[in-house]
PDB file of C-alpha atoms in Angstrom:
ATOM      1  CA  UNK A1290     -68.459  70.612  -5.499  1.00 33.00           C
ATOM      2  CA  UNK A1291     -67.025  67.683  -4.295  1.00 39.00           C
ATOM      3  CA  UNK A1292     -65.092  67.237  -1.153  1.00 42.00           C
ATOM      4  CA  UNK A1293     -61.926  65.998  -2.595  1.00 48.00           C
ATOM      5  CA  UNK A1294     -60.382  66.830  -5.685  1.00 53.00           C
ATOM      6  CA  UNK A1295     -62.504  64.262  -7.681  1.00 51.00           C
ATOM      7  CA  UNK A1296     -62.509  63.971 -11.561  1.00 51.00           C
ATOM      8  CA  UNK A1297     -60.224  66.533 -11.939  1.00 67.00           C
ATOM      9  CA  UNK A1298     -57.216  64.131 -12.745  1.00 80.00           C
ATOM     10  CA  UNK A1299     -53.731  65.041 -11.937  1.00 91.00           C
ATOM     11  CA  UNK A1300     -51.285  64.077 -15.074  1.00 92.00           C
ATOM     12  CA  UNK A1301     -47.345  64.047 -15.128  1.00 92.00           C
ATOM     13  CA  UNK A1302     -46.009  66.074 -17.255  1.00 89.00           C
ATOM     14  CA  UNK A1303     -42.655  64.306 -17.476  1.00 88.00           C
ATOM     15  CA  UNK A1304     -43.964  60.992 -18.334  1.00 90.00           C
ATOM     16  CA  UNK A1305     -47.758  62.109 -19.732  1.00 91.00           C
ATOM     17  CA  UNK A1306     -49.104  59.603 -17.143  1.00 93.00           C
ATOM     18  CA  UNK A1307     -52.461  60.141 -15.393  1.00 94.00           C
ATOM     19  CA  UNK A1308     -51.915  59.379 -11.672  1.00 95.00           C
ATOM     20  CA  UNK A1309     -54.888  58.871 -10.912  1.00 94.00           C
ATOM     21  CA  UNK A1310     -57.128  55.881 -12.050  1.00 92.00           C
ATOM     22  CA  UNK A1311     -60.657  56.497 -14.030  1.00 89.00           C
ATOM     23  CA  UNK A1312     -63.268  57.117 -11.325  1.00 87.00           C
ATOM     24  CA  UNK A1313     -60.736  57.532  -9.102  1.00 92.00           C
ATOM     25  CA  UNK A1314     -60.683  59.838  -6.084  1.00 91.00           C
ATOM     26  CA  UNK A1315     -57.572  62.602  -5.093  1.00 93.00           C
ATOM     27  CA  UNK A1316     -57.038  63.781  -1.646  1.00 96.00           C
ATOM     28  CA  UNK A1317     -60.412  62.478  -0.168  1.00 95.00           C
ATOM     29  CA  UNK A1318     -60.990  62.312   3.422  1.00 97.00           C
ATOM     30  CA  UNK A1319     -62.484  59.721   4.790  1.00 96.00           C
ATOM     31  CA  UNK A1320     -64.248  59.888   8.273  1.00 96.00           C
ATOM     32  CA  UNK A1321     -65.519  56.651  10.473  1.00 96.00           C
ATOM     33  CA  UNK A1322     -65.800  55.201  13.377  1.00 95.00           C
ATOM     34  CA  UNK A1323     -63.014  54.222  15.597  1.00 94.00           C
ATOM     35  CA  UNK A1324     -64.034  52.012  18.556  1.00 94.00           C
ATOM     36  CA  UNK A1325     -60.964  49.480  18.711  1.00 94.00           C
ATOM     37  CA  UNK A1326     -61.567  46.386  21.073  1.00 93.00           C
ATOM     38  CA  UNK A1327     -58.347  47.258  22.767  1.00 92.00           C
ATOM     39  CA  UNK A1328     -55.715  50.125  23.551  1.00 93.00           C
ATOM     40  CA  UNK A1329     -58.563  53.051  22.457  1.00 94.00           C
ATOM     41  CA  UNK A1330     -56.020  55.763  21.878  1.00 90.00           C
ATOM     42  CA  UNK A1331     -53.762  53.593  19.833  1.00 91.00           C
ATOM     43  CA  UNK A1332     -55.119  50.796  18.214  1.00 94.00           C
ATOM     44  CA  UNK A1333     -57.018  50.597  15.030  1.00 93.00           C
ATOM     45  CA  UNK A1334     -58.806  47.116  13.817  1.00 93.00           C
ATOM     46  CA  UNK A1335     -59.106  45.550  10.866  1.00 90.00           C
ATOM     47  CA  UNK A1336     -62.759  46.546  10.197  1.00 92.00           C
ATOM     48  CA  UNK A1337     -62.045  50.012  10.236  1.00 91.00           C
ATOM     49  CA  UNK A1338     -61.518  50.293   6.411  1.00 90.00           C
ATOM     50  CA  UNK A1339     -65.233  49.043   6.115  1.00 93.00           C
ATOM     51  CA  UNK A1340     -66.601  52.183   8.438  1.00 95.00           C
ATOM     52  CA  UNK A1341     -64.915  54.738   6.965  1.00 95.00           C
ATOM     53  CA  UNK A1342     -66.788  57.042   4.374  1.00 95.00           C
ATOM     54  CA  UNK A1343     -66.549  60.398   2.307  1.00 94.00           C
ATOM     55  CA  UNK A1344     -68.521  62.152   4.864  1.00 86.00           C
ATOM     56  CA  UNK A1345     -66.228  65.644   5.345  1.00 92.00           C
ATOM     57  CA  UNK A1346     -68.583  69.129   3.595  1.00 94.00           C
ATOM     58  CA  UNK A1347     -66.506  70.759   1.143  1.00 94.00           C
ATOM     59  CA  UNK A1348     -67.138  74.692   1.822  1.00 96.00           C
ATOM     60  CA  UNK A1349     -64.947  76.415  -0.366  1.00 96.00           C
ATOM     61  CA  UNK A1350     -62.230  76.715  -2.582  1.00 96.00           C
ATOM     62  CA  UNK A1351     -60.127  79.726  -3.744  1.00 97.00           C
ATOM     63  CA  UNK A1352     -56.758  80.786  -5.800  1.00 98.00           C
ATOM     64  CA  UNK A1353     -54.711  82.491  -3.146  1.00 97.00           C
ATOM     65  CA  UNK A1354     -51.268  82.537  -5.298  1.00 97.00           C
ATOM     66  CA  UNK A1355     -50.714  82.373  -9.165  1.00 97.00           C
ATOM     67  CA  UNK A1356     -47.439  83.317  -9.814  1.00 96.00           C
ATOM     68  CA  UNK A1357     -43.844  81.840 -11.365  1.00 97.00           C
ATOM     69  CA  UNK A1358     -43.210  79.774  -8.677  1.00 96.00           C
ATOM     70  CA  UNK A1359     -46.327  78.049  -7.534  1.00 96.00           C
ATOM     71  CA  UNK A1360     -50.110  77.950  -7.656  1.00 97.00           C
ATOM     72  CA  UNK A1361     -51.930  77.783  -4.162  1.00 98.00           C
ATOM     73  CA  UNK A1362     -55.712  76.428  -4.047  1.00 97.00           C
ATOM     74  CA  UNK A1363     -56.787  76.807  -0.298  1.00 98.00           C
ATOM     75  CA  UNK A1364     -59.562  74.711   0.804  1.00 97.00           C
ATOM     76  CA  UNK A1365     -62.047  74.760   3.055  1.00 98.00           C
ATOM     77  CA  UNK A1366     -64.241  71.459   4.939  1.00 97.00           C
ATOM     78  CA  UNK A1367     -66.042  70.685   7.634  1.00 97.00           C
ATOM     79  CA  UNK A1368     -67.116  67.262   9.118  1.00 96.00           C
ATOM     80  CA  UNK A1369     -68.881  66.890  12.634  1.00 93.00           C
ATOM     81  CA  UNK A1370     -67.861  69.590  15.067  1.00 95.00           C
ATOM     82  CA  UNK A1371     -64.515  69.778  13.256  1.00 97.00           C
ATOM     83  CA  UNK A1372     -63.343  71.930  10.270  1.00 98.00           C
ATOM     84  CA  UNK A1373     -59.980  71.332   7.787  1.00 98.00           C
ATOM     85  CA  UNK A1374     -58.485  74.208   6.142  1.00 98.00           C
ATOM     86  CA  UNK A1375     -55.923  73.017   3.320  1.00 98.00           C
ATOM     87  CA  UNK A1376     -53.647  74.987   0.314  1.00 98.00           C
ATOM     88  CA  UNK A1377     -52.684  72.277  -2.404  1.00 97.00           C
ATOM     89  CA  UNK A1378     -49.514  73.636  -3.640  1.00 98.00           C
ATOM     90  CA  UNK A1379     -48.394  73.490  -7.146  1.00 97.00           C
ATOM     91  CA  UNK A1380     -44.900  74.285  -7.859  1.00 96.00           C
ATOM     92  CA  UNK A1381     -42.942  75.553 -11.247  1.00 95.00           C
ATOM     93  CA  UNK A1382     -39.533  73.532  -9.925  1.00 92.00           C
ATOM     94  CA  UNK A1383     -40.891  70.074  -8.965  1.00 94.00           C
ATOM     95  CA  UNK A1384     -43.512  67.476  -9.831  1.00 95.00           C
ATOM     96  CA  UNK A1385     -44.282  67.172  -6.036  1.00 96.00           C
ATOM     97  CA  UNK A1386     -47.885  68.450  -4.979  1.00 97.00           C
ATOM     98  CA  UNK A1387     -47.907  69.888  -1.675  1.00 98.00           C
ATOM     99  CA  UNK A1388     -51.126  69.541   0.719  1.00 98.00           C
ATOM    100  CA  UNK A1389     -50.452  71.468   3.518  1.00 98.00           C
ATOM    101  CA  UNK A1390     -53.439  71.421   6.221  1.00 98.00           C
ATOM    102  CA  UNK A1391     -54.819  72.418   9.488  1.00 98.00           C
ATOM    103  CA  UNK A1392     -57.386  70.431  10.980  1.00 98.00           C
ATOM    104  CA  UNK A1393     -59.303  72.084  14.020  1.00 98.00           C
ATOM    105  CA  UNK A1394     -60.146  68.621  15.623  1.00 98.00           C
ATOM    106  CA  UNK A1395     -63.306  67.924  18.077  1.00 97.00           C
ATOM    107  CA  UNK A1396     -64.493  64.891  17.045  1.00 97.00           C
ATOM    108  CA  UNK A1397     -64.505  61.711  19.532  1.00 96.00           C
ATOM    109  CA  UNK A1398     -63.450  57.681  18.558  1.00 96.00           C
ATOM    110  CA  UNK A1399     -63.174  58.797  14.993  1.00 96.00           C
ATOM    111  CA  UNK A1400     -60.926  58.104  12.272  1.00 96.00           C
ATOM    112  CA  UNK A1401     -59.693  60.721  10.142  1.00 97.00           C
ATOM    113  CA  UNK A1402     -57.700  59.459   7.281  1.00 97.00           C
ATOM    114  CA  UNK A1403     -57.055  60.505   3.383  1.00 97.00           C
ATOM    115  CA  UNK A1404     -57.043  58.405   0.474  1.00 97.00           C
ATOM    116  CA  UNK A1405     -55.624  58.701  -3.498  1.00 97.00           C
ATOM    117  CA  UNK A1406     -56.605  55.889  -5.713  1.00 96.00           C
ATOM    118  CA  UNK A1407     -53.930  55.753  -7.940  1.00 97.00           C
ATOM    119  CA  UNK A1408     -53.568  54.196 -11.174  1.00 96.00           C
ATOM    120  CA  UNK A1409     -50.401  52.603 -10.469  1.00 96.00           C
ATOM    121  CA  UNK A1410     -49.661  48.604 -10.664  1.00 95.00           C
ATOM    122  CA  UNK A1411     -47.224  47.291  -7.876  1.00 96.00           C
ATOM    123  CA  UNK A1412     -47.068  43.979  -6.163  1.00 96.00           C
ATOM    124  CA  UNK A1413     -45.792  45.707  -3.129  1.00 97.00           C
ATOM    125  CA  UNK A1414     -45.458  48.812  -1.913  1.00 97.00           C
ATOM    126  CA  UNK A1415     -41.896  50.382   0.210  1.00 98.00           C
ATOM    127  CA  UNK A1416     -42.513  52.161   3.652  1.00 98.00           C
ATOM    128  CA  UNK A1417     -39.821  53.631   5.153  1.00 97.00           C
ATOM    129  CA  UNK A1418     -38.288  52.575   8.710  1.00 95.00           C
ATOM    130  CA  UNK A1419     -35.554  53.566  10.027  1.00 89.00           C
ATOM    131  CA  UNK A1420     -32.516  54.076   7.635  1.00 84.00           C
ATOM    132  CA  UNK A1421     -34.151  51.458   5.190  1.00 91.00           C
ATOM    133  CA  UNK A1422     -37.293  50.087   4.186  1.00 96.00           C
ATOM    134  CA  UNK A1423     -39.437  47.748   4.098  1.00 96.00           C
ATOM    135  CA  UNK A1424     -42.056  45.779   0.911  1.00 97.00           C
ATOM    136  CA  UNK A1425     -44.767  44.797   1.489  1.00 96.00           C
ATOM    137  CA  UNK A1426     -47.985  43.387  -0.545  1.00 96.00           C
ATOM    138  CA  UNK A1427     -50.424  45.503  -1.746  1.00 96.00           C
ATOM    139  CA  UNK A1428     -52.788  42.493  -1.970  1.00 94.00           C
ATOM    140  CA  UNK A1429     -54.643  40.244   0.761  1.00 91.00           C
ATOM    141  CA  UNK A1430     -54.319  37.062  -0.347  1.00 91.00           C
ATOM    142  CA  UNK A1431     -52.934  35.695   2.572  1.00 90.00           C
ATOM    143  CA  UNK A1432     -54.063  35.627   6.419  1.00 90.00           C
ATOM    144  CA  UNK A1433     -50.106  37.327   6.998  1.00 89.00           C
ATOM    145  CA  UNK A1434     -51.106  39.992   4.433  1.00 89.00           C
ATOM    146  CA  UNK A1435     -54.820  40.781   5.972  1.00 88.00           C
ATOM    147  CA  UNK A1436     -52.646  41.201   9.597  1.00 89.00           C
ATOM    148  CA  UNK A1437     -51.265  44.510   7.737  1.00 89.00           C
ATOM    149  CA  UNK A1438     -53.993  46.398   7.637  1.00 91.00           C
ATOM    150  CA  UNK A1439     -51.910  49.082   8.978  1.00 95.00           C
ATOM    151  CA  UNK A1440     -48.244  49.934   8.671  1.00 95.00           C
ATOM    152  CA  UNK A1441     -46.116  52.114   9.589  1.00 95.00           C
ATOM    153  CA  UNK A1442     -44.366  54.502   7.268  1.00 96.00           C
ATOM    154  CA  UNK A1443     -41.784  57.419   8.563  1.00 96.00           C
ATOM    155  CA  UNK A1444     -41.264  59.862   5.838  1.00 97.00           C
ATOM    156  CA  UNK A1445     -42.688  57.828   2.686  1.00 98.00           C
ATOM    157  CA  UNK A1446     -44.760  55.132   0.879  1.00 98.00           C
ATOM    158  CA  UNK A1447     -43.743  54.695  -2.351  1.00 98.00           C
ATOM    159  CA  UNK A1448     -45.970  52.481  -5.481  1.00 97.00           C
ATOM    160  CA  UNK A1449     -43.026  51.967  -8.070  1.00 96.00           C
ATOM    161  CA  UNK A1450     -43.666  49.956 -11.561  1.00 95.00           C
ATOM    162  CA  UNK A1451     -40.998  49.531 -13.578  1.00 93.00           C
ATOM    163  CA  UNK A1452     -40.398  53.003 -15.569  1.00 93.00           C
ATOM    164  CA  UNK A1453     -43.084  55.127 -13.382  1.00 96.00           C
ATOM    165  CA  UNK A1454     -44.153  55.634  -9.820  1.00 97.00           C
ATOM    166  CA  UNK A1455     -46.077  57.416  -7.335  1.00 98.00           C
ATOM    167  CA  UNK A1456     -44.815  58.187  -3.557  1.00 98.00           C
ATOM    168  CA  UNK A1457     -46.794  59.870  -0.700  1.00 98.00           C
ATOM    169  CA  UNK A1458     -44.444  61.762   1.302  1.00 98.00           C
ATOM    170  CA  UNK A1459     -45.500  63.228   5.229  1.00 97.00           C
ATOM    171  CA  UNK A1460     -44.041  65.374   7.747  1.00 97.00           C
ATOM    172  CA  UNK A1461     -45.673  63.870  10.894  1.00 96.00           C
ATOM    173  CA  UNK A1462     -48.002  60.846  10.121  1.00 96.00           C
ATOM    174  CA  UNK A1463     -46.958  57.434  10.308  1.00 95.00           C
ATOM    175  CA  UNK A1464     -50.058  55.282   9.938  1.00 95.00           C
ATOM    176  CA  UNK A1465     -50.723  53.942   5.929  1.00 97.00           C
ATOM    177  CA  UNK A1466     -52.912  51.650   4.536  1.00 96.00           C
ATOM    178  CA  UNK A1467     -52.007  50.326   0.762  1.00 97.00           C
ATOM    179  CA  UNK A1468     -54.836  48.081  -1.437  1.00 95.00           C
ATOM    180  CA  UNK A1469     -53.882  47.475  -4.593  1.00 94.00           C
ATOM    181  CA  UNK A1470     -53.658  51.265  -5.983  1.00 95.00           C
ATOM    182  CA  UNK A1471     -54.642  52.973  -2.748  1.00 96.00           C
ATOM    183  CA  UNK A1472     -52.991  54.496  -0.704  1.00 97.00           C
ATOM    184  CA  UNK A1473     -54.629  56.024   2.619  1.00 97.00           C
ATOM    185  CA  UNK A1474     -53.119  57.949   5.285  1.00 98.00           C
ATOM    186  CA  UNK A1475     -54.081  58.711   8.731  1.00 97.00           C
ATOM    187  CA  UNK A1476     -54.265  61.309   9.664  1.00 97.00           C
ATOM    188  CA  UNK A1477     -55.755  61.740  13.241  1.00 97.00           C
ATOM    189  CA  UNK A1478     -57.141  59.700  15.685  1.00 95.00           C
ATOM    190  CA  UNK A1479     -60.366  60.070  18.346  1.00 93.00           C
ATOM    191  CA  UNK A1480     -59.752  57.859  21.027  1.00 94.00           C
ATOM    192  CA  UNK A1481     -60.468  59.169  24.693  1.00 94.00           C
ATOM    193  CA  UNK A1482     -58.717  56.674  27.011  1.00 92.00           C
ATOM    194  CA  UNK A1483     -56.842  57.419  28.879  1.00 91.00           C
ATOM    195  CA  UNK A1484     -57.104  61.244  27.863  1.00 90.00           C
ATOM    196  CA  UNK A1485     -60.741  61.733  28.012  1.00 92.00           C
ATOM    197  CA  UNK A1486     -59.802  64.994  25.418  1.00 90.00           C
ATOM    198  CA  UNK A1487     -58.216  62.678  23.613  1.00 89.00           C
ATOM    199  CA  UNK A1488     -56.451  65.257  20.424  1.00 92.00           C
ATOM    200  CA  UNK A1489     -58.626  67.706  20.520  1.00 95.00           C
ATOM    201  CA  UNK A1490     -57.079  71.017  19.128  1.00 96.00           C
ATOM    202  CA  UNK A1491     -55.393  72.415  16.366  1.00 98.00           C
ATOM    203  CA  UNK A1492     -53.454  69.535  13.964  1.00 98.00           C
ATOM    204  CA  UNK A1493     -51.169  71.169  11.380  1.00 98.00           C
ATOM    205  CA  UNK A1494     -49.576  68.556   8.794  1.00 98.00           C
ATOM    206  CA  UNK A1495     -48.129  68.455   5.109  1.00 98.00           C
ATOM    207  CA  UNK A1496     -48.299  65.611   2.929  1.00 98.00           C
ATOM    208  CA  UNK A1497     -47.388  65.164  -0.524  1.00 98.00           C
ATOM    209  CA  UNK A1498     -47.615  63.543  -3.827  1.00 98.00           C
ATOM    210  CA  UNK A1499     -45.167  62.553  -6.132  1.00 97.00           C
ATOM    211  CA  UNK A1500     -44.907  61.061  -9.211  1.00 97.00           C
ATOM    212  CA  UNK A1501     -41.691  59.620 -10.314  1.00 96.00           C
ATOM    213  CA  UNK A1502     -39.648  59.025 -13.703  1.00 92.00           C
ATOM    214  CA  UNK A1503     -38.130  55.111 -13.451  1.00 91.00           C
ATOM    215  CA  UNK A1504     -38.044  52.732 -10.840  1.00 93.00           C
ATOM    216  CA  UNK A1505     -38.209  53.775  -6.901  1.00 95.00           C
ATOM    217  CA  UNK A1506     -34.591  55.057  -5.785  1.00 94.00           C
ATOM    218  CA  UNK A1507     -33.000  57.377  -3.272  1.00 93.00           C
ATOM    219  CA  UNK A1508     -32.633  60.148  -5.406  1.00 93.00           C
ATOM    220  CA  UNK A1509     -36.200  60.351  -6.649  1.00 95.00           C
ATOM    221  CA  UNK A1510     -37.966  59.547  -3.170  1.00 97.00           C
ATOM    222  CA  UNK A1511     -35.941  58.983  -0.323  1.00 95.00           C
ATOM    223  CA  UNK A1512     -34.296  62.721  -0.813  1.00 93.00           C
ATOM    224  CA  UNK A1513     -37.142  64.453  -1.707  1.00 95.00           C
ATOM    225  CA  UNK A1514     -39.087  62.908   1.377  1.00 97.00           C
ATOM    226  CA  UNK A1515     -36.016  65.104   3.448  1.00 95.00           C
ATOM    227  CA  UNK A1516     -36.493  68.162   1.685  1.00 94.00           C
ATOM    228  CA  UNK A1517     -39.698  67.987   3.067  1.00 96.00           C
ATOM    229  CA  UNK A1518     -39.197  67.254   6.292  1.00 96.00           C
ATOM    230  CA  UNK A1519     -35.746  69.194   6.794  1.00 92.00           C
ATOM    231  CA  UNK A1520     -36.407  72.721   6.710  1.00 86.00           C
ATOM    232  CA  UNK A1521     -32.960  74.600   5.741  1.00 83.00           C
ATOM    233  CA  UNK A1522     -31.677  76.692   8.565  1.00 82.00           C
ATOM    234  CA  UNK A1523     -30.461  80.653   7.283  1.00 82.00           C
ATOM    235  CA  UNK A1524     -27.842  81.931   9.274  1.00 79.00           C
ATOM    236  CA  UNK A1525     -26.118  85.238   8.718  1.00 82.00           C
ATOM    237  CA  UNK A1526     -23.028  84.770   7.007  1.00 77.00           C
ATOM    238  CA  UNK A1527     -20.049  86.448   5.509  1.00 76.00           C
ATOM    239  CA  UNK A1528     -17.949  87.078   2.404  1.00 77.00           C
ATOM    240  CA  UNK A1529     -15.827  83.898   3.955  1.00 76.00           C
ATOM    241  CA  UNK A1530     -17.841  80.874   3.925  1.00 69.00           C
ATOM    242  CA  UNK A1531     -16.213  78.276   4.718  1.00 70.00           C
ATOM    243  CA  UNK A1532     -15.810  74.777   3.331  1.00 75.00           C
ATOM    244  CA  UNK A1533     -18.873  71.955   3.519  1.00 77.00           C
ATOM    245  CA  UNK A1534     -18.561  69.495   6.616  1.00 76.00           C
ATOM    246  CA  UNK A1535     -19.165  66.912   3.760  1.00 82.00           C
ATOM    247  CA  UNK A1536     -19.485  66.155   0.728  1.00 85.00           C
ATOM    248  CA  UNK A1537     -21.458  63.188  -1.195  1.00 89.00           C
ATOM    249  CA  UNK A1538     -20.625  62.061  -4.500  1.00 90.00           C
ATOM    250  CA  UNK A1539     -23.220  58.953  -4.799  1.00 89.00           C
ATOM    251  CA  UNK A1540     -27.311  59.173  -5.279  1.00 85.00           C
ATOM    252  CA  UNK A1541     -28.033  56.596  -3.069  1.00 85.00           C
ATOM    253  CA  UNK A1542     -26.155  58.160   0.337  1.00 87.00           C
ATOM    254  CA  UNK A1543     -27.798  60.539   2.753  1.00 85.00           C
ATOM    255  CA  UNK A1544     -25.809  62.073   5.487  1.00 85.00           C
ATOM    256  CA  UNK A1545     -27.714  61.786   8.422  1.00 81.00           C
ATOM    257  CA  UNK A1546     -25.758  64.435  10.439  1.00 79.00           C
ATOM    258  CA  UNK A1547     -22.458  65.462  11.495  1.00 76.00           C
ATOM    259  CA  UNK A1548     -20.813  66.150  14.757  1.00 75.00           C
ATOM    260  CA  UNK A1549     -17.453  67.654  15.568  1.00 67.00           C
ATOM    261  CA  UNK A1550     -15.072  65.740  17.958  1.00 66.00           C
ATOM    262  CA  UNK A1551     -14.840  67.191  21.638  1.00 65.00           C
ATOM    263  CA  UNK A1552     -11.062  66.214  21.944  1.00 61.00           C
ATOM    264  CA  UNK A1553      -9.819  67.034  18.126  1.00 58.00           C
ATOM    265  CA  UNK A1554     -10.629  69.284  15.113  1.00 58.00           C
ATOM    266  CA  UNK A1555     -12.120  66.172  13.184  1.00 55.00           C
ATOM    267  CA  UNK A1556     -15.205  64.785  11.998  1.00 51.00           C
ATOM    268  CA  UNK A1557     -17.127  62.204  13.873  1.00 52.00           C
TER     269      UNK A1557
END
């Protein structure tokens, strides 16, 4: 058994595409050192692409739901003193696989990070900032380019052709490193200044894959990349409920929030 989900192959059904290129791996973790020359707990260098391995023990891995609305594999690895239980969530409504985890982390200046070789071909790749985004290469042919080793990404990285693409969404990691098809996300860190326990504990995180119809948009990344970050609130209600705050009539808008005047019944 291998310890990602390699040579299985993960197709689209909308668009018949295979996401993920021949001899490709899905959902691998990749473990290596992480001694930066500066900044311990925060920085990572530009070598560290060249440590890292697929060094994590696969232990197990089980059907724990089956039903109309999803299908739940639950994994189990281990790597060092540390162990990773994950379900990979398939769901009837949505293209979007769901890789929700819980890493029990112990290990010291290492690099945790995961990685899906994709077999998608972009020029650049979008990583979200705040409200907006930002391209950049997915190549290093240029000393500018080899500086971004690293980048930051909020809710989303998105590889987008033309008529198909493939975005990894997160719910609390920020660090992404694109290569051509790759895409690999950190995940967690081991440095021990000036915390000597550094993040030791329990890590629980959800990232996600999904494939796209078309060209990248709001409506097909941006959105979903809120749905799974925003979790909706229930509330009791009644028979009464009364009108939306707001209303959107354009794909492209998100409303950040809304906030009632203190002085007047309006909007703000």
């Amino acid at each position: 058994q291998s310890s990602s989900l390699n040579g299985l192959g993960l197709r689209d059904l909308a668009s018949g595409r295979e996401l993920v290129r021949e001899d490709g791996a899905l959902n691998q973790f990749l473990l290596g050192e992480d001694i930066p020359q500066q900044y311990d707990n925060w920085d990572i260098d530009e070598d560290q692409r060249r440590k890292l391995s697929a060094s994590t023990t696969f232990v197990s891995r089980d059907v724990v739901a089956d039903g109309p609305l999803q299908l739940r594999l639950r994994c189990h690895y281990e790597f060092g003193e540390s162990s990773l239980c994950q379900d990979v969530v398939f769901h009837a409504g949505t293209a979007r696989v769901d890789f929700e985890t819980v890493v029990d982390w112990r290990e010291k200046h290492q690099l945790l990070k995961v990685a899906f070789e994709l077999d998608v071909l972009a020029d650049f790749a979008r990583h979200e900032i705040q409200y907006g985004f930002v391209e950049l290469p997915t190549h290093r042919n240029y000393p500018q380019d080899r500086a971004r080793f690293e980048v930051c990404a909020n809710k989303w990285t998105d590889l987008a052709e033309t008529n198909f693409g493939v975005a990894l969404l997160n719910d609390c990691k920020y660090g992404v490193d694109v290569l051509e098809g790759d895409i690999r996300l950190s995940l967690i860190k081991g440095g021990t200044h000036p915390d000597p326990r550094g993040d030791a504990g329990m890590h629980p995180m959800t990232y996600s894959l999904l494939p796209h119809a078309g060209p990248f948009s709001a409506a097909v990344v941006v959105l979903p990349a809120y749905e799974l970050n925003v979790v909706p609130i229930a509330v009791v209600g009644s028979d009464e409920a009364p009108e939306s705050l707001a209303r959107v009539d354009a794909a492209n808008v998100v409303v950040e929030s809304v906030k009632w005047a203190e002085d007047e019944d309006a909007l703000i």
